[in-house]
Coordinates of C-alpha atoms in Angstrom, one line a residue:
M749 CA 97.3 14.5 -62.3
E750 CA 96.5 12.3 -59.5
Y751 CA 96.7 8.5 -60.2
R752 CA 94.8 6.4 -57.9
T753 CA 95.1 2.3 -57.1
L754 CA 91.6 0.3 -57.4
G755 CA 90.8 -1.7 -54.2
T756 CA 93.9 -4.4 -53.2
S757 CA 95.3 -4.1 -56.8
D758 CA 98.1 -3.1 -58.3
L759 CA 96.2 -1.0 -61.1
K760 CA 96.1 2.5 -61.0
L761 CA 94.2 4.8 -62.6
S762 CA 94.4 8.4 -63.5
A763 CA 91.7 10.0 -61.3
I764 CA 89.8 11.8 -63.9
T765 CA 89.6 9.0 -66.7
F766 CA 88.3 9.4 -69.9
G767 CA 84.8 8.2 -70.4
A768 CA 84.5 6.9 -74.5
W769 CA 80.6 6.4 -74.3
A770 CA 80.0 10.1 -76.5
A771 CA 83.1 9.0 -78.9
G772 CA 81.5 6.1 -80.0
G773 CA 78.5 8.1 -81.0
W774 CA 75.5 5.8 -79.9
M775 CA 73.0 7.7 -78.1
W776 CA 75.1 10.7 -78.4
G777 CA 73.5 12.0 -81.7
G778 CA 76.8 10.4 -84.0
T779 CA 80.7 11.3 -83.7
E780 CA 83.7 12.3 -85.8
Q781 CA 85.9 10.4 -85.2
N782 CA 89.3 12.2 -85.9
D783 CA 88.1 14.7 -82.9
A784 CA 87.3 11.6 -81.0
A785 CA 90.5 10.0 -81.4
K786 CA 92.4 13.3 -80.8
A787 CA 90.5 13.9 -77.4
I788 CA 91.9 11.1 -76.1
Q789 CA 95.7 11.3 -77.3
S790 CA 94.8 15.4 -76.1
A791 CA 94.0 13.9 -72.7
F792 CA 97.1 11.8 -72.3
D793 CA 99.3 14.6 -72.6
Y794 CA 97.4 15.9 -69.7
G795 CA 97.9 12.8 -67.6
V796 CA 95.1 11.0 -68.2
T797 CA 96.2 7.7 -68.6
S798 CA 92.6 5.4 -68.6
I799 CA 90.5 5.3 -70.7
D800 CA 87.0 3.7 -70.0
T801 CA 84.8 2.1 -73.4
A802 CA 82.6 -0.5 -73.9
P803 CA 81.5 -2.8 -77.0
I804 CA 77.9 -1.5 -77.3
Y805 CA 79.3 2.3 -77.4
G806 CA 79.0 2.8 -81.2
M807 CA 78.5 -1.2 -81.6
G808 CA 82.2 -1.6 -81.3
H809 CA 82.8 2.0 -82.8
S810 CA 84.1 3.4 -79.4
E811 CA 86.7 0.7 -79.1
K812 CA 88.0 0.9 -82.5
I813 CA 88.3 4.6 -82.2
V814 CA 90.6 4.3 -78.9
G815 CA 92.3 1.6 -80.2
E816 CA 93.2 3.9 -83.2
A817 CA 93.9 6.4 -80.7
I818 CA 96.3 4.5 -78.7
K819 CA 98.7 3.3 -81.1
E820 CA 101.0 5.6 -80.8
L821 CA 101.0 5.5 -77.3
P822 CA 103.1 3.7 -75.2
R823 CA 100.7 0.7 -73.9
D824 CA 102.0 -0.2 -71.0
Q825 CA 101.5 3.6 -69.8
V826 CA 97.7 3.3 -70.8
Q827 CA 95.3 2.0 -68.9
L828 CA 92.4 0.1 -71.0
V829 CA 89.1 -0.4 -69.1
T830 CA 86.1 -2.3 -71.5
K831 CA 83.2 -3.5 -70.6
Y832 CA 81.2 -7.1 -71.4
G833 CA 77.6 -8.5 -71.6
L834 CA 75.7 -6.3 -74.0
R835 CA 75.0 -8.1 -77.4
W836 CA 73.4 -6.6 -80.6
D837 CA 74.3 -9.1 -82.7
A838 CA 72.6 -11.6 -80.8
T839 CA 69.5 -12.6 -78.8
D840 CA 70.2 -14.7 -76.4
G841 CA 70.0 -13.7 -72.7
E842 CA 67.3 -10.9 -71.5
F843 CA 66.2 -8.1 -73.6
Y844 CA 67.5 -4.6 -72.4
V845 CA 66.4 -2.4 -75.1
N846 CA 65.3 -1.6 -78.8
S847 CA 67.6 1.2 -80.0
K848 CA 69.3 2.6 -83.7
D849 CA 72.9 1.6 -84.4
N850 CA 75.0 4.7 -85.7
N851 CA 73.8 4.7 -89.0
G852 CA 70.0 4.5 -87.5
K853 CA 69.1 0.9 -88.1
D854 CA 67.0 -0.6 -85.9
I855 CA 69.1 -3.2 -83.3
S856 CA 67.7 -4.5 -80.2
I857 CA 70.4 -5.0 -77.5
Y858 CA 70.3 -8.0 -75.1
K859 CA 71.8 -8.9 -71.4
N860 CA 74.2 -11.7 -72.0
A861 CA 76.6 -12.6 -69.6
S862 CA 76.9 -16.5 -70.2
K863 CA 80.9 -17.6 -70.3
K864 CA 80.4 -18.2 -74.4
S865 CA 79.4 -14.6 -74.9
I866 CA 82.0 -13.1 -72.9
I867 CA 85.1 -15.6 -74.1
K868 CA 83.8 -14.2 -77.4
E869 CA 83.1 -10.5 -76.2
C870 CA 86.8 -10.2 -74.8
E871 CA 88.3 -11.7 -78.4
D872 CA 86.6 -9.3 -80.2
S873 CA 87.2 -6.3 -77.7
L874 CA 90.8 -7.2 -78.0
K875 CA 90.9 -6.9 -81.5
R876 CA 89.1 -3.5 -81.7
L877 CA 91.3 -2.0 -79.2
G878 CA 94.7 -3.6 -80.9
T879 CA 95.9 -4.8 -77.7
D880 CA 96.7 -8.7 -76.3
Y881 CA 95.3 -7.7 -72.7
I882 CA 92.4 -5.7 -71.2
D883 CA 93.3 -3.8 -67.6
L884 CA 90.0 -3.7 -66.3
Y885 CA 87.1 -5.8 -67.6
Q886 CA 83.4 -5.2 -66.3
I887 CA 80.2 -6.4 -66.6
H888 CA 78.3 -3.7 -67.9
W889 CA 74.7 -4.3 -66.0
P890 CA 73.8 -7.4 -64.3
D891 CA 72.4 -10.2 -66.1
V892 CA 69.5 -12.4 -64.6
T893 CA 69.7 -15.1 -67.1
T894 CA 73.1 -16.0 -66.1
E895 CA 74.6 -17.2 -62.9
I896 CA 77.0 -14.3 -61.1
Q897 CA 79.4 -17.7 -60.6
E898 CA 79.5 -18.3 -64.5
S899 CA 80.0 -14.5 -65.2
M900 CA 83.0 -14.4 -62.7
E901 CA 84.5 -17.1 -63.7
A902 CA 84.8 -16.8 -66.8
V903 CA 86.6 -13.8 -66.1
A904 CA 88.5 -15.6 -63.7
Q905 CA 89.9 -17.7 -66.8
L906 CA 90.3 -14.6 -68.4
I907 CA 92.7 -13.3 -66.0
K908 CA 94.2 -17.3 -65.5
D909 CA 95.0 -16.4 -69.5
G910 CA 96.8 -13.2 -69.4
K911 CA 93.8 -11.9 -71.4
V912 CA 92.4 -9.4 -68.5
R913 CA 94.6 -8.0 -65.7
Y914 CA 91.4 -6.9 -63.0
A915 CA 88.2 -8.2 -62.4
G916 CA 85.5 -4.7 -62.2
V917 CA 81.5 -4.5 -62.0
C918 CA 79.2 -2.1 -63.2
N919 CA 75.7 -1.0 -61.5
Y920 CA 75.9 -3.7 -59.0
S921 CA 74.4 -3.4 -56.3
V922 CA 75.7 -4.6 -52.1
D923 CA 74.3 -8.2 -52.7
Q924 CA 75.5 -8.6 -56.1
L925 CA 78.7 -7.3 -55.1
K926 CA 79.3 -9.6 -52.5
E927 CA 78.3 -13.0 -54.8
A928 CA 80.8 -11.5 -57.2
N929 CA 83.7 -11.2 -54.9
T930 CA 83.2 -15.0 -53.7
Y931 CA 84.5 -16.4 -57.4
V932 CA 86.8 -13.5 -58.2
D933 CA 88.5 -10.5 -56.7
V934 CA 86.3 -7.3 -57.7
I935 CA 88.7 -4.8 -57.7
S936 CA 86.0 -1.9 -58.6
N937 CA 82.1 -1.0 -59.3
Q938 CA 81.6 1.8 -61.6
V939 CA 78.1 3.2 -61.1
P940 CA 76.5 6.6 -61.6
Y941 CA 77.1 9.2 -59.4
S942 CA 76.7 13.0 -59.3
M943 CA 76.3 16.0 -57.1
V944 CA 72.4 15.4 -58.3
N945 CA 72.2 11.8 -58.1
R946 CA 73.8 10.6 -55.0
G947 CA 72.0 7.5 -53.8
I948 CA 74.8 5.3 -53.5
E949 CA 76.0 7.0 -50.8
T950 CA 73.4 5.3 -48.4
D951 CA 74.9 1.8 -48.5
L952 CA 77.1 1.5 -51.7
V953 CA 79.8 3.5 -50.6
P954 CA 79.8 2.3 -47.1
Y955 CA 80.4 -1.2 -48.1
T956 CA 83.1 -0.5 -51.0
L957 CA 85.0 1.6 -48.0
E958 CA 85.0 -1.3 -45.5
H959 CA 85.9 -4.1 -47.7
N960 CA 88.7 -2.0 -49.7
M961 CA 87.3 -1.8 -52.9
S962 CA 86.9 1.2 -55.7
I963 CA 84.2 2.9 -57.1
L964 CA 84.4 4.8 -60.3
A965 CA 81.7 7.0 -60.9
Y966 CA 80.4 7.7 -64.3
S967 CA 78.1 10.8 -65.4
P968 CA 79.8 12.8 -62.8
L969 CA 78.8 15.9 -64.7
Q970 CA 74.9 14.3 -64.9
R971 CA 75.2 13.9 -69.1
G972 CA 75.9 17.7 -69.3
L973 CA 73.5 18.9 -66.5
L974 CA 76.0 20.4 -64.5
T975 CA 78.1 21.8 -67.0
G976 CA 76.2 25.4 -66.4
K977 CA 75.3 25.4 -70.1
M978 CA 72.0 24.1 -70.3
K979 CA 69.3 26.2 -70.0
A980 CA 65.3 25.4 -69.7
G981 CA 63.9 25.2 -73.5
H982 CA 67.1 22.8 -74.2
V983 CA 66.5 21.0 -77.5
F984 CA 68.4 18.2 -78.0
A985 CA 69.5 16.9 -81.2
E986 CA 68.3 14.1 -83.0
G987 CA 69.2 10.4 -81.1
D988 CA 70.5 12.2 -78.0
H989 CA 69.5 9.8 -75.5
R990 CA 69.1 12.5 -73.2
K991 CA 65.6 13.9 -74.5
G992 CA 63.0 13.1 -72.2
L993 CA 65.1 12.1 -69.4
A994 CA 63.4 13.2 -66.1
F995 CA 67.0 15.3 -65.0
F996 CA 66.5 17.4 -68.4
K997 CA 62.6 18.8 -67.3
D998 CA 62.8 22.4 -67.8
E999 CA 62.4 22.8 -64.0
N1000 CA 65.3 20.2 -63.0
I1001 CA 67.6 21.9 -65.5
K1002 CA 66.4 25.7 -63.9
Q1003 CA 66.7 24.2 -60.5
T1004 CA 70.2 23.0 -61.4
A1005 CA 71.5 26.4 -62.9
E1006 CA 70.4 28.6 -60.1
F1007 CA 72.7 25.8 -57.5
L1008 CA 75.4 26.6 -60.7
D1009 CA 75.0 29.7 -60.3
K1010 CA 76.0 30.2 -56.3
L1011 CA 79.0 28.0 -57.6
K1012 CA 80.7 30.5 -60.0
P1013 CA 82.4 33.1 -57.9
L1014 CA 83.9 30.5 -56.4
A1015 CA 85.1 28.5 -59.5
E1016 CA 86.3 32.1 -60.6
A1017 CA 88.3 32.2 -57.7
K1018 CA 89.9 29.3 -58.7
N1019 CA 89.9 30.0 -62.2
A1020 CA 88.4 27.0 -63.0
S1021 CA 85.1 26.5 -65.2
L1022 CA 82.0 24.7 -63.2
S1023 CA 82.7 21.7 -65.1
Q1024 CA 86.1 21.3 -63.8
L1025 CA 84.7 22.6 -60.3
V1026 CA 81.9 19.6 -60.2
L1027 CA 84.7 17.2 -61.4
R1028 CA 87.4 17.7 -58.6
W1029 CA 84.2 17.8 -56.1
T1030 CA 83.2 14.4 -57.0
I1031 CA 86.7 12.9 -56.7
E1032 CA 86.8 14.3 -53.1
Q1033 CA 84.1 12.5 -51.9
P1034 CA 84.4 9.3 -49.3
G1035 CA 84.5 6.1 -51.7
I1036 CA 84.9 7.9 -55.1
T1037 CA 87.8 6.9 -56.5
I1038 CA 87.6 7.7 -60.4
A1039 CA 85.3 10.1 -62.2
L1040 CA 85.1 9.2 -65.8
A1041 CA 84.5 12.4 -67.6
G1042 CA 83.6 11.9 -71.3
A1043 CA 84.6 14.1 -74.3
R1044 CA 84.1 14.6 -77.9
N1045 CA 87.2 16.9 -78.6
A1046 CA 90.5 18.2 -77.6
E1047 CA 89.5 20.8 -75.9
Q1048 CA 86.9 19.3 -73.8
S1049 CA 89.1 16.2 -73.1
I1050 CA 91.9 19.0 -72.2
S1051 CA 89.6 20.8 -69.5
N1052 CA 88.5 17.6 -68.4
A1053 CA 92.2 17.2 -67.6
K1054 CA 92.7 20.4 -65.9
S1055 CA 90.1 19.9 -63.3
I1056 CA 92.6 18.3 -61.3
D1057 CA 94.5 21.3 -60.7
V1058 CA 91.6 23.0 -58.8
K1059 CA 92.0 22.3 -55.2
L1060 CA 89.1 22.8 -52.5
T1061 CA 89.5 23.4 -48.9
T1062 CA 87.8 21.7 -46.3
D1063 CA 85.7 24.7 -45.8
E1064 CA 84.9 25.0 -49.6
L1065 CA 83.7 21.5 -50.0
Q1066 CA 81.2 22.3 -46.8
F1067 CA 80.3 25.4 -48.8
I1068 CA 79.4 23.2 -51.7
N1069 CA 77.5 20.5 -49.8
K1070 CA 75.4 23.4 -47.9
A1071 CA 73.9 25.1 -51.1
L1072 CA 73.4 21.3 -52.5
E1073 CA 70.9 20.0 -49.7
K1074 CA 68.7 23.0 -51.2
V1075 CA 68.8 21.4 -54.7
K1076 CA 65.6 18.9 -54.9
L1077 CA 64.9 17.7 -58.5
D1078 CA 62.1 15.6 -59.3
V1079 CA 63.7 12.3 -61.0

């Protein structure tokens, strides 16, 4: 495994970090707790020491699974990355979305990054994770009802109290990142990025490179679209959030599959899967420090971890990028 330092901190994460959204079941059609825990432990055996989760993933379920999974692991060798700012158990803040929990119960989710809410969420996360500190604590989504100053100063206090090591953000624009960084040292921004979703290259990547901040790329496999396993007409399970998303329109699936077909000879030459090739490409891109890769069982997590063994030359990266230029998804 490769380990990369976030920003100017001394926090190192595994270049492939375990993404625990799907492990929580919410919006992914349920989960099997034992399989998810084994996935985390198996990833650790292959050098994936960093785990990204959030309270909203299964309404605390993902964090509990992570907490159970790391009980047998040395805490000082595990980096716990979690979030705050999405509440399903209170109605203060900005309404975000109506959803259902893992039991099918209707819930309403609110963005709330007030100081009071952050302090409570941190305590709840520490209990679920079974730890006394969080390595990287990130706002999940911008909250228009709370000043950025209030949110960041709350995290700064948690850092001072020893409950959080470093502050990060998710889904922040350059302007929001600039403001946040005036109140606390923000070392990273977690944003969506994949071969077919590269909008951040215009402004966010140049800014973070200039200011020595890190980008944690989520959905690098575009939620399964870039695995090579999806065909037009794919039927999603009940409760799977991907149903109806623009990326998964038949024409987009078809076009992506045609692009991936061009990569198959390269993947085969590397003795790698398409997913492994895609993950390796992702962490080779300028400004991308970490790729978050989700898994719901040990087989998937080991496969993700082994993507680090794929080596791509400059010519091979150029070949991939040239093939990508012809992909024009309707999203």
